[in-house]
JSON list of C-alpha atoms in Angstrom, two decimals:
[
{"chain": "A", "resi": 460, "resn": "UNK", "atom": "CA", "xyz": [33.70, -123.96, -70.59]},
{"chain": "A", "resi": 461, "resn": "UNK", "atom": "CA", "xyz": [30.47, -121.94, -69.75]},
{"chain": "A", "resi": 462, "resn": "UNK", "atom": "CA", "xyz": [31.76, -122.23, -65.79]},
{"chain": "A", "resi": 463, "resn": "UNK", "atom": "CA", "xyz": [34.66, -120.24, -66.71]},
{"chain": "A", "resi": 464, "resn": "UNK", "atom": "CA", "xyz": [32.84, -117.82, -68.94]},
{"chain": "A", "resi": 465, "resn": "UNK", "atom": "CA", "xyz": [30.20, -117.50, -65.65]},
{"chain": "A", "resi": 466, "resn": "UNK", "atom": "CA", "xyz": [33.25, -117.23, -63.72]},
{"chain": "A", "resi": 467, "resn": "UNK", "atom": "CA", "xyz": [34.19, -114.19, -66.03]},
{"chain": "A", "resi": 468, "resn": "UNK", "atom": "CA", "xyz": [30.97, -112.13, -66.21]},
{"chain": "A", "resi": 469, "resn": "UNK", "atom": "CA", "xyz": [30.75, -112.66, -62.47]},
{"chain": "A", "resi": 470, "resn": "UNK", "atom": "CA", "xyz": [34.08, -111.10, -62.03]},
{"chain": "A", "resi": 471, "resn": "UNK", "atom": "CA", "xyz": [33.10, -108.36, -64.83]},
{"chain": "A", "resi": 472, "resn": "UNK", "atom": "CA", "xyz": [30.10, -107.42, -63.16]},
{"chain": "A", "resi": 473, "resn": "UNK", "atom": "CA", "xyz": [32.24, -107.11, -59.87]},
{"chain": "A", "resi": 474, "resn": "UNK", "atom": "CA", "xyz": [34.86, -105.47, -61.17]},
{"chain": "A", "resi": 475, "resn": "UNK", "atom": "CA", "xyz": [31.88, -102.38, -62.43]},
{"chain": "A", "resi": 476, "resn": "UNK", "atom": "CA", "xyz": [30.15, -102.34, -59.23]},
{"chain": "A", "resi": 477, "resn": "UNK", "atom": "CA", "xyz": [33.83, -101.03, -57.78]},
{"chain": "A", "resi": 478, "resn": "UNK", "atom": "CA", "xyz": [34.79, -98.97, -59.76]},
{"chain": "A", "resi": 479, "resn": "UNK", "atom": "CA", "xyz": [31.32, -97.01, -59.79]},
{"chain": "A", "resi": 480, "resn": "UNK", "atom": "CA", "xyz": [31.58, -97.39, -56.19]},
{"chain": "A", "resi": 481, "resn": "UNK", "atom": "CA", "xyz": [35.09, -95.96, -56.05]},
{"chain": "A", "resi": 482, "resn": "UNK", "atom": "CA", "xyz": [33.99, -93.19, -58.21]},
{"chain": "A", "resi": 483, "resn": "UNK", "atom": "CA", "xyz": [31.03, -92.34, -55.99]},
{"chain": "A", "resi": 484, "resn": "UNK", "atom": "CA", "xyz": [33.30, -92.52, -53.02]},
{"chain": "A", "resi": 485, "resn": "UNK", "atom": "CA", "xyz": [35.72, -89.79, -54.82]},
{"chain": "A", "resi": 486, "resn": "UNK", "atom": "CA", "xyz": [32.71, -87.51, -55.69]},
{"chain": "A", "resi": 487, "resn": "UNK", "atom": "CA", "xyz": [31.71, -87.26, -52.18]},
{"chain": "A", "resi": 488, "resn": "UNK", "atom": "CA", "xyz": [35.49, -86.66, -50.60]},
{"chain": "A", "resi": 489, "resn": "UNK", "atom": "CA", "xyz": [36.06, -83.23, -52.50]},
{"chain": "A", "resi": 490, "resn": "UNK", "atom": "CA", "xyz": [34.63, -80.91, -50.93]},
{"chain": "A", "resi": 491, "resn": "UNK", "atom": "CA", "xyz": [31.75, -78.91, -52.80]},
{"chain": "A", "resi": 492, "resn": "UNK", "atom": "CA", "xyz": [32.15, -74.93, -53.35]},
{"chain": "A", "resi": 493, "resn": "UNK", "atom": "CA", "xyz": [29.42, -72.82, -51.58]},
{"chain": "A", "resi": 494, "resn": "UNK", "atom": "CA", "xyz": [29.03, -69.08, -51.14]},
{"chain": "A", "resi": 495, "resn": "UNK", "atom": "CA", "xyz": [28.91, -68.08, -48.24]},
{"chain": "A", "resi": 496, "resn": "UNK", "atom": "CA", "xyz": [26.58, -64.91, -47.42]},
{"chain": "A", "resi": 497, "resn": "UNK", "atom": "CA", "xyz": [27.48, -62.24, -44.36]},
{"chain": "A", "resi": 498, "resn": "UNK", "atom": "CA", "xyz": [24.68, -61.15, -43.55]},
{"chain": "A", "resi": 499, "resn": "UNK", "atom": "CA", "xyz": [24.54, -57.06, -43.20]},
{"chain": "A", "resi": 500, "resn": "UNK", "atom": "CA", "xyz": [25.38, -55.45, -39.88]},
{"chain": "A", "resi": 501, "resn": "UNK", "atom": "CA", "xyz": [21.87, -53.92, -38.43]},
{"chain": "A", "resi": 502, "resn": "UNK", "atom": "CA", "xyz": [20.92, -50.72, -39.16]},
{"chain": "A", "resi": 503, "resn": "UNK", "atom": "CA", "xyz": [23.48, -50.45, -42.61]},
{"chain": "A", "resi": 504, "resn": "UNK", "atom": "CA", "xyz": [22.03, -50.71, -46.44]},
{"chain": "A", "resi": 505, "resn": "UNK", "atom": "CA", "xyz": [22.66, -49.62, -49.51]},
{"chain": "A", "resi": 506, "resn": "UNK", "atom": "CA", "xyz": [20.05, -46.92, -48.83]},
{"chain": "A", "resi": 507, "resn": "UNK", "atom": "CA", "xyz": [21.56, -43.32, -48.20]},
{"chain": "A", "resi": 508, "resn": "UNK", "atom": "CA", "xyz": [24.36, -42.59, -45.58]},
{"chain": "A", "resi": 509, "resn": "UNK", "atom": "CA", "xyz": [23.05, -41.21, -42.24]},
{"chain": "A", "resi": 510, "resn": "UNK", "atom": "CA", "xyz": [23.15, -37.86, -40.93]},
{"chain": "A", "resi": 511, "resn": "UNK", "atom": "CA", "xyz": [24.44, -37.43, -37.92]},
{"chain": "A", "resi": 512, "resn": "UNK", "atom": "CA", "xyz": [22.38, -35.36, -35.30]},
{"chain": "A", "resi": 513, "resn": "UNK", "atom": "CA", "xyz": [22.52, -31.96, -34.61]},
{"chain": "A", "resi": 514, "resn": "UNK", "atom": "CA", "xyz": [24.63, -30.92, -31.37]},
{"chain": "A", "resi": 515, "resn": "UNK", "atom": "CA", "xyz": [22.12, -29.84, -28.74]},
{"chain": "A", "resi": 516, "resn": "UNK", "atom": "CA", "xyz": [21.86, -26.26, -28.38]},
{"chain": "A", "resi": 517, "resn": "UNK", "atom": "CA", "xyz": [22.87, -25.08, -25.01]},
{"chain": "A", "resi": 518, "resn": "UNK", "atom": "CA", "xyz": [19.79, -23.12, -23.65]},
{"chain": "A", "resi": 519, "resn": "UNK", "atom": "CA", "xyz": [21.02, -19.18, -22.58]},
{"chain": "A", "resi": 520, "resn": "UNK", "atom": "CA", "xyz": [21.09, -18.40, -18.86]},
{"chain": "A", "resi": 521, "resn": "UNK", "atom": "CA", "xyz": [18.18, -16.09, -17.77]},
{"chain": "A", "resi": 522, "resn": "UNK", "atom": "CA", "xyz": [19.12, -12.43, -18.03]},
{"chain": "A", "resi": 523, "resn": "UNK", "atom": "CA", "xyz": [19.06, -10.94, -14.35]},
{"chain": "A", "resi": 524, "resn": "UNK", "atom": "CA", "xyz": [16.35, -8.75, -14.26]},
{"chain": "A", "resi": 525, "resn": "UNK", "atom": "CA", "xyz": [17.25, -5.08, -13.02]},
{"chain": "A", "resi": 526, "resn": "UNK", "atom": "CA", "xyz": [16.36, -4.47, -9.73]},
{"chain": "A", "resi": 527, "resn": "UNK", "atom": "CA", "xyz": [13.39, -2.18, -9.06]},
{"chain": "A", "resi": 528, "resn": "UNK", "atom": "CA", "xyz": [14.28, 1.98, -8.30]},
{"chain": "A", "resi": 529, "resn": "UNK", "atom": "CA", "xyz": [12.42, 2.33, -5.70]},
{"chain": "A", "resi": 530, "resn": "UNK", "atom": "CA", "xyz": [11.22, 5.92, -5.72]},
{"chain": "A", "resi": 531, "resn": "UNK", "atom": "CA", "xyz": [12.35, 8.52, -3.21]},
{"chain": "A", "resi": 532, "resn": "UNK", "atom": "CA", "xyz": [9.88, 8.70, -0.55]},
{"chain": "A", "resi": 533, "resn": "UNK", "atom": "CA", "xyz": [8.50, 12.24, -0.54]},
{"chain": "A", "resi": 534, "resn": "UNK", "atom": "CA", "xyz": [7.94, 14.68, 2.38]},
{"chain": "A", "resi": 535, "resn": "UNK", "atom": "CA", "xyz": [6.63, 13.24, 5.41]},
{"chain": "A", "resi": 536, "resn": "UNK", "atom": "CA", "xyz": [3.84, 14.83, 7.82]},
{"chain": "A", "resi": 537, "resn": "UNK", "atom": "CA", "xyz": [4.97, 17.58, 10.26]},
{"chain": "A", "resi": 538, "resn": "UNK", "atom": "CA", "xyz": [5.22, 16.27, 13.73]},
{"chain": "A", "resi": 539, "resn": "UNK", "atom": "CA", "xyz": [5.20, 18.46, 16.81]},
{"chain": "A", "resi": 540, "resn": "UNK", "atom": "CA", "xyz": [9.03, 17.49, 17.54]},
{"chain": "A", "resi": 541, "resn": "UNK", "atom": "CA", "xyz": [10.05, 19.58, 14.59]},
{"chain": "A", "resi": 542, "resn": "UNK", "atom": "CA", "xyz": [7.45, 22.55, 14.83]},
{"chain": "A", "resi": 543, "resn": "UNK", "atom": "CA", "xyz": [7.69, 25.71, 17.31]},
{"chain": "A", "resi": 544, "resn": "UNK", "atom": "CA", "xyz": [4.23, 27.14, 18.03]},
{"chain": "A", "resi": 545, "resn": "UNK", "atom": "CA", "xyz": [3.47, 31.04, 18.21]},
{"chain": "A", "resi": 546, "resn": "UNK", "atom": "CA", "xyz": [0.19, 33.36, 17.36]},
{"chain": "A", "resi": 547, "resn": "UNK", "atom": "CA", "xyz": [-0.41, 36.49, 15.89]},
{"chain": "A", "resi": 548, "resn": "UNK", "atom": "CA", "xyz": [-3.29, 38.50, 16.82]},
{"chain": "A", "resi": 549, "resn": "UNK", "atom": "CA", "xyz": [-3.41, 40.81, 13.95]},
{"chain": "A", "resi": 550, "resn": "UNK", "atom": "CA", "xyz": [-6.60, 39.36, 12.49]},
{"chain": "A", "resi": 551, "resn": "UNK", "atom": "CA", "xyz": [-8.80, 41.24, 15.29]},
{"chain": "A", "resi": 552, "resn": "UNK", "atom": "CA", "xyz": [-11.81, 40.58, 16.83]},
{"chain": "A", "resi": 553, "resn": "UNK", "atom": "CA", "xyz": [-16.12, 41.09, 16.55]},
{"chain": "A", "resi": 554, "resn": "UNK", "atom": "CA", "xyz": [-18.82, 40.83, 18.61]},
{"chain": "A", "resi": 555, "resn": "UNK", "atom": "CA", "xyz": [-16.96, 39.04, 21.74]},
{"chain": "A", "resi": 556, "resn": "UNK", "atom": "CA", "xyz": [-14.14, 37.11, 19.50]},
{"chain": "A", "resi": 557, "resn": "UNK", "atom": "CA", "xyz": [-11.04, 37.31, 18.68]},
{"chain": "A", "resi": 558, "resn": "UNK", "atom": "CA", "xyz": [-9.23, 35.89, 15.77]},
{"chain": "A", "resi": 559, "resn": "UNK", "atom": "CA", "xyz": [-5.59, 35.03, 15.28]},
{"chain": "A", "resi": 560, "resn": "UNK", "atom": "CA", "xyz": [-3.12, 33.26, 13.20]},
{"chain": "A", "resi": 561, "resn": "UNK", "atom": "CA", "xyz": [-1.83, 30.25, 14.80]},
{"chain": "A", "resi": 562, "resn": "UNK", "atom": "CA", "xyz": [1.14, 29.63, 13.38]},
{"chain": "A", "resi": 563, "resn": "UNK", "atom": "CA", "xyz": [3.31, 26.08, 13.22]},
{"chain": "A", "resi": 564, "resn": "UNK", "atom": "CA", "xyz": [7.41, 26.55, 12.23]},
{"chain": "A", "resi": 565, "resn": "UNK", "atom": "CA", "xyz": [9.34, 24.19, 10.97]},
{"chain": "A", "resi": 566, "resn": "UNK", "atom": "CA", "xyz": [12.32, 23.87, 13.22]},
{"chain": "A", "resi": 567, "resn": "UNK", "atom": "CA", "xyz": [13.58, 20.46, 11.65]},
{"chain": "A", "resi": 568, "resn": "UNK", "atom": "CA", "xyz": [16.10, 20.16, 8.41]},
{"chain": "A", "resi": 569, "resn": "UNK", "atom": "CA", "xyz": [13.68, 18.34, 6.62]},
{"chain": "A", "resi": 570, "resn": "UNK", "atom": "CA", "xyz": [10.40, 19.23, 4.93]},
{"chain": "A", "resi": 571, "resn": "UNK", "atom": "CA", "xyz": [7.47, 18.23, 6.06]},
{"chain": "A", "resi": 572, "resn": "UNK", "atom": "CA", "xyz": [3.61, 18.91, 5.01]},
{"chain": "A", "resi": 573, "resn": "UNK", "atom": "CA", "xyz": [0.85, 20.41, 7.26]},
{"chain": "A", "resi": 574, "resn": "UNK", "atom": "CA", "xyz": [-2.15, 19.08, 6.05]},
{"chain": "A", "resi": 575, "resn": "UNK", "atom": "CA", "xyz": [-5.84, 19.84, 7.85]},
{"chain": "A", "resi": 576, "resn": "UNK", "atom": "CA", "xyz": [-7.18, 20.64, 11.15]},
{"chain": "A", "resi": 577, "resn": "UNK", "atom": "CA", "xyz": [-4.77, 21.01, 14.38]},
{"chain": "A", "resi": 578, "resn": "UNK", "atom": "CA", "xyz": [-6.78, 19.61, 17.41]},
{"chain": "A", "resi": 579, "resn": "UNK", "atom": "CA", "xyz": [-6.73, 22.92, 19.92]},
{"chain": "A", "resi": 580, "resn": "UNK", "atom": "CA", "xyz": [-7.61, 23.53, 23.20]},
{"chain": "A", "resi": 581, "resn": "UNK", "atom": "CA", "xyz": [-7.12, 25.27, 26.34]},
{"chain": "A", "resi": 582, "resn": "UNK", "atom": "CA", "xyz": [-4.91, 24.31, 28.87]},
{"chain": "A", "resi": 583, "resn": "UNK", "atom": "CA", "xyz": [-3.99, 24.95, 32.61]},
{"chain": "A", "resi": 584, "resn": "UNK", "atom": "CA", "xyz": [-0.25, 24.68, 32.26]},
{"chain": "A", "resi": 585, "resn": "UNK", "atom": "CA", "xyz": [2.50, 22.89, 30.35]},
{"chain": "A", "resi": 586, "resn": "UNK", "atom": "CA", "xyz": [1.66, 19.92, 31.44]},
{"chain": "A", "resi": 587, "resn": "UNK", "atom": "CA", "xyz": [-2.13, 19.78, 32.12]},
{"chain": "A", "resi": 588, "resn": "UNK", "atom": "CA", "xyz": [-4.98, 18.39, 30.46]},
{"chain": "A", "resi": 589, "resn": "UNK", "atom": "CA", "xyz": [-7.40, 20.20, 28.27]},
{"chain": "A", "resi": 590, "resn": "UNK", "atom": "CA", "xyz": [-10.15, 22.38, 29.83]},
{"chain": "A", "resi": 591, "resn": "UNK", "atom": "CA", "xyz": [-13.60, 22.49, 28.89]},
{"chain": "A", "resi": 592, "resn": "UNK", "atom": "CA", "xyz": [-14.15, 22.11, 25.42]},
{"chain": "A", "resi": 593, "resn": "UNK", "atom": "CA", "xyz": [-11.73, 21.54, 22.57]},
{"chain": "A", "resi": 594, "resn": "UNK", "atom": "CA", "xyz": [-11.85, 23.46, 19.24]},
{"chain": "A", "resi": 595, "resn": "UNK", "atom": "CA", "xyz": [-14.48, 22.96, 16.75]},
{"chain": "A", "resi": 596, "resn": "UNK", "atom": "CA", "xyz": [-13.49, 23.04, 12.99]},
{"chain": "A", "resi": 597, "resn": "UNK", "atom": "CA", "xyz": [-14.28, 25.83, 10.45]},
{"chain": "A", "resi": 598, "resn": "UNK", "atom": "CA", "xyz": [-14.39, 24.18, 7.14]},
{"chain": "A", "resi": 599, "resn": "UNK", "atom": "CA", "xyz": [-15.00, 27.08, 5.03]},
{"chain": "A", "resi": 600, "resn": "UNK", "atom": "CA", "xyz": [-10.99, 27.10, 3.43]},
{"chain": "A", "resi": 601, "resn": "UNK", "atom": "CA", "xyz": [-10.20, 23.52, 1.90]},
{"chain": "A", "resi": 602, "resn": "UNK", "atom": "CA", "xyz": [-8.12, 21.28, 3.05]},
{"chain": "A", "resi": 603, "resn": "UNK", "atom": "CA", "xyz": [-4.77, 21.36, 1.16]},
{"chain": "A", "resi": 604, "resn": "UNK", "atom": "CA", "xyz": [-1.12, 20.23, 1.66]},
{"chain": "A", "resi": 605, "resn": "UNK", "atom": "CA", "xyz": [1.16, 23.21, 2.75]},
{"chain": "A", "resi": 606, "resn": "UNK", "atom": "CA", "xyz": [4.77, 22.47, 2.46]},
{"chain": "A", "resi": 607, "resn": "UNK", "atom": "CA", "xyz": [6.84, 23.12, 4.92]},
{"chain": "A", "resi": 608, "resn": "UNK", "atom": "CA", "xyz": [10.64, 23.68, 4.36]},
{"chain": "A", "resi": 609, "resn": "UNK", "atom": "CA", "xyz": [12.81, 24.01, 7.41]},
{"chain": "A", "resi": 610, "resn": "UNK", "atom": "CA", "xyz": [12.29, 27.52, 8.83]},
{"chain": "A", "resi": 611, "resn": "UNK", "atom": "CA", "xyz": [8.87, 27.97, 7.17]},
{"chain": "A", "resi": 612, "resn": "UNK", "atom": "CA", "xyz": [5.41, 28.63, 8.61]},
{"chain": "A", "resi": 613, "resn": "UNK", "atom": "CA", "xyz": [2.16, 27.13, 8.18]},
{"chain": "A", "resi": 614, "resn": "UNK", "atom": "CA", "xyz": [-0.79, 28.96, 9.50]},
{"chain": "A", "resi": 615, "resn": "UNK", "atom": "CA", "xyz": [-4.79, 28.18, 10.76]},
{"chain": "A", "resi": 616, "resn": "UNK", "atom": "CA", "xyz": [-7.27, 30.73, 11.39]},
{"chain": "A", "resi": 617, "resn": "UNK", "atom": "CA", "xyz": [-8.11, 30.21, 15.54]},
{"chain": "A", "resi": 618, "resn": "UNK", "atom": "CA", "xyz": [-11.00, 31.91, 16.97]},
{"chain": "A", "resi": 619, "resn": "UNK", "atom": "CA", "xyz": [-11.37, 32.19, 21.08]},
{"chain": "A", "resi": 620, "resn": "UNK", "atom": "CA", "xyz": [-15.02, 33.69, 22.14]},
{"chain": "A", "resi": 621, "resn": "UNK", "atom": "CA", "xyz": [-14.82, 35.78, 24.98]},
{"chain": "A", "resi": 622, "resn": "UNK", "atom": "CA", "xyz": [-15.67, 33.51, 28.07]},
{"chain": "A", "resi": 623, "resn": "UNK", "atom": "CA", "xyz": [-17.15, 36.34, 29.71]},
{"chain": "A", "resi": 624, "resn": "UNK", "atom": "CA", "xyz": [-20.33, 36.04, 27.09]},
{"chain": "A", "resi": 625, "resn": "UNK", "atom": "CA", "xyz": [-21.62, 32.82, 28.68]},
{"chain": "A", "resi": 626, "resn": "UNK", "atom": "CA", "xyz": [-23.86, 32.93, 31.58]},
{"chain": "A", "resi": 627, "resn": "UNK", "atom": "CA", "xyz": [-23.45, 29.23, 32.62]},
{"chain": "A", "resi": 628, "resn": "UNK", "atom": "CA", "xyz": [-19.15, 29.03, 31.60]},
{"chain": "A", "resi": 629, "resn": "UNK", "atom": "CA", "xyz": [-17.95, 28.07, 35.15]},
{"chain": "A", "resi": 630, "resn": "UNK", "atom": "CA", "xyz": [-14.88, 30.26, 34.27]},
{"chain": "A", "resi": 631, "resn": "UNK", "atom": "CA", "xyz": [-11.18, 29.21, 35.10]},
{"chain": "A", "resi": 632, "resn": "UNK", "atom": "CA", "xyz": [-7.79, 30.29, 34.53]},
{"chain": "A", "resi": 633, "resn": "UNK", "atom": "CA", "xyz": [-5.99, 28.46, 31.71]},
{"chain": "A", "resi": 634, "resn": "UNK", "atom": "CA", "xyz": [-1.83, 28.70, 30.96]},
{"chain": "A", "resi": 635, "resn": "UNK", "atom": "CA", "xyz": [-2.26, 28.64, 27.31]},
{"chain": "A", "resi": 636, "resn": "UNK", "atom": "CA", "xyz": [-2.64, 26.35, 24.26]},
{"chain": "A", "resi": 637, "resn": "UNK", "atom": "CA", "xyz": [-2.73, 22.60, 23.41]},
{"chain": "A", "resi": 638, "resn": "UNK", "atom": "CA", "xyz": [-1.87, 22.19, 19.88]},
{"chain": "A", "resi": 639, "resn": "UNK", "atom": "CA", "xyz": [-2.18, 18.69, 18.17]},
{"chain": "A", "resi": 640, "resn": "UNK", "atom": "CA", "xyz": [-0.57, 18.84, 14.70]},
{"chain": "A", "resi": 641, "resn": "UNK", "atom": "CA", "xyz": [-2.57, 17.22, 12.16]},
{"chain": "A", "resi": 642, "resn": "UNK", "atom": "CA", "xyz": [-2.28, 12.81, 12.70]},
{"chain": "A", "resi": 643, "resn": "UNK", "atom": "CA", "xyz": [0.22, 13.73, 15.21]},
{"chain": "A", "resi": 644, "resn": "UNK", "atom": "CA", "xyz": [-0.48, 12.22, 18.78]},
{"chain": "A", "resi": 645, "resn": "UNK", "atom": "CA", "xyz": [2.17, 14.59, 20.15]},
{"chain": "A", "resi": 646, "resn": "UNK", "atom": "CA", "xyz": [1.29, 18.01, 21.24]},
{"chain": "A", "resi": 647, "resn": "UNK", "atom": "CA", "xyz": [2.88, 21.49, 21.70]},
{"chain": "A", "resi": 648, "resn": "UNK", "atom": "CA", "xyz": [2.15, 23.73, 24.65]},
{"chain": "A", "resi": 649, "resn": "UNK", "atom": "CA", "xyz": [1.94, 27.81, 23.28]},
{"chain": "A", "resi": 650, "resn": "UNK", "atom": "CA", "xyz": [1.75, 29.61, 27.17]},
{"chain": "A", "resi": 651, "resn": "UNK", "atom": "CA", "xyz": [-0.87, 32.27, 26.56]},
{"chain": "A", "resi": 652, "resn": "UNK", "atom": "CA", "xyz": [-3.09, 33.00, 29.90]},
{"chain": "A", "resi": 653, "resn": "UNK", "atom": "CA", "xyz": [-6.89, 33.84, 29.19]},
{"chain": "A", "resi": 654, "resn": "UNK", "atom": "CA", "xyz": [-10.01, 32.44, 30.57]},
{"chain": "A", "resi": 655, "resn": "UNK", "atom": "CA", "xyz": [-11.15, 29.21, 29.98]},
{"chain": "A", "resi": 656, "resn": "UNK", "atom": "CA", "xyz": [-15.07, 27.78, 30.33]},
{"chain": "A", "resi": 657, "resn": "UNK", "atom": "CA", "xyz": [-15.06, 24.76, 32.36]},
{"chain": "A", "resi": 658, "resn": "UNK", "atom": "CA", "xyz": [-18.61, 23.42, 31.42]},
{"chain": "A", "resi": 659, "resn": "UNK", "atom": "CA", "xyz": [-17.06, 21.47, 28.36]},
{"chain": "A", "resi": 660, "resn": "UNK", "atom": "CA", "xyz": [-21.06, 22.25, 26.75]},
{"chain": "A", "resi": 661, "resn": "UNK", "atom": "CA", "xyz": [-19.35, 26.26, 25.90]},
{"chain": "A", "resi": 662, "resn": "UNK", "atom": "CA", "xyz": [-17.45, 26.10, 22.72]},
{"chain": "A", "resi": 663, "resn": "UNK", "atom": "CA", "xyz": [-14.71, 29.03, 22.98]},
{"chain": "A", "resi": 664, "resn": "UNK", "atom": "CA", "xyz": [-12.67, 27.94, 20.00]},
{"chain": "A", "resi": 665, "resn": "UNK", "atom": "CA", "xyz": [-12.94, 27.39, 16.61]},
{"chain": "A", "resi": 666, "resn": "UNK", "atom": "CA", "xyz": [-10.32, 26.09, 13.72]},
{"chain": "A", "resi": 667, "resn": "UNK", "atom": "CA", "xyz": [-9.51, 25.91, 10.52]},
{"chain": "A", "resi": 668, "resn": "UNK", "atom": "CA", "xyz": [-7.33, 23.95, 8.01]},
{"chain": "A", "resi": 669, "resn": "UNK", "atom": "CA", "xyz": [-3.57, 25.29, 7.37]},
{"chain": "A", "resi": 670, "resn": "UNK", "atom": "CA", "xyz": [-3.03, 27.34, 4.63]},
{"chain": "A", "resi": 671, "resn": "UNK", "atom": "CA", "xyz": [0.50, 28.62, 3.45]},
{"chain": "A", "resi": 672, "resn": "UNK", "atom": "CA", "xyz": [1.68, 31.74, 4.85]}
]
C-alpha cells in the first residue's frame, strides 16, 4: 500500500514538472512585442525647417571705359619748306648800318608758329656755305610765338654793318642770305649781293626775334 501511494506522488510530482515545463516552453515560442526605433535621417529634427540659400548673385561685367579724346595737336613750327624769304629795307640805316625787315611767308596751307631767332648769314651763292661770321642776336624785343596762317608774314629786325668800316675785313663778294628758321635745320637762300667780311672775327649782322607783322 505505501509502494503504490510512492508510486503516485512520484508520478504527481512528474506529471508538475511537465506541465511547468510545457508552459515555460510556450512562453518562450511567442514571440515578444518590441518597438522598434528609426533612427532620424542626419541633419533633420524637430528644430525649425531650413532655409534654403540665396542664389548667387551674378557679378556685372566691367563697364568699358571711354576711350581717351586725344586733343587736336595745335600748330606746328614753321619750317623753311613752307616759308618764302624776302626783305624790306624801309627801316634805314646810321652810322655805317643798315636795317631791314626780314621777312618769312607762309607759303604752306597750314599754320605754323615762328618763334625766336633765325640763324643768318652771308652767303656766296645758292648753294654755298656761310662767309665769315654769322648773325649775332639782339635780344632787346622778347621772344614770343607769331602765328602764321598760310599767306602771312612774320618779320625780324636784321642789321648788316657796312663791311667797308673794318680795316682788317678781308672783303669778298657774297650772293645773298642764309636764313635758318627757328629749330629748323633747313635753310632758305634770299639772293641779295653785298660785301661780305671774310675774317669770321668782323660781326656784320645782327638779329632779332620775330614779331608779327
Amino acid at each position: 500500500m505505501r509502494s503504490q501511494k510512492t508510486l503516485q506522488g512520484i508520478a504527481l510530482s512528474t506529471a508538475g514538472v511537465a506541465a511547468v515545463l510545457l508552459l515555460a516552453s510556450c512562453g518562450l515560442g511567442q514571440p515578444q512585442s518590441q518597438t522598434s526605433t528609426t533612427p532620424a535621417a542626419p541633419g533633420t529634427g524637430s528644430g525649425s525647417p531650413s532655409q534654403s540659400a540665396p542664389p548667387p548673385t551674378t557679378a556685372a561685367p566691367p563697364s568699358s571705359a571711354a576711350p581717351a579724346t586725344t586733343p587736336p595737336a595745335g600748330p606746328g613750327l614753321c619750317k623753311a619748306a613752307g616759308l618764302s624769304a624776302a626783305t624790306d629795307a624801309s627801316g634805314g640805316g646810321a652810322a655805317g648800318s643798315v636795317y631791314m625787315k626780314l621777312n618769312l611767308t607762309n607759303t604752306g596751307s597750314e599754320p605754323c608758329i615762328l618763334k625766336g631767332f633765325p640763324g643768318v648769314s652771308l652767303a656766296a651763292d645758292a648753294a654755298g656755305g656761310p662767309i665769315g661770321a654769322a648773325a649775332t642776336r639782339d635780344e632787346s624785343v622778347p621772344v614770343t610765338d607769331v602765328l602764321l596762317a598760310p599767306g602771312q608774314t612774320g618779320w625780324a629786325q636784321l642789321r648788316y654793318t657796312q663791311a667797308g668800316n673794318y680795316m682788317d675785313c678781308s672783303p669778298v663778294d657774297a650772293a645773298g642770305y642764309r636764313i635758318y628758321p627757328p629749330e629748323d635745320t633747313e635753310s632758305l637762300f634770299l639772293a641779295q649781293p653785298t660785301t661780305a667780311c671774310s675774317n669770321a672775327d668782323i660781326k656784320l649782322l645782327t638779329i632779332g626775334a620775330f614779331q608779327t607783322a
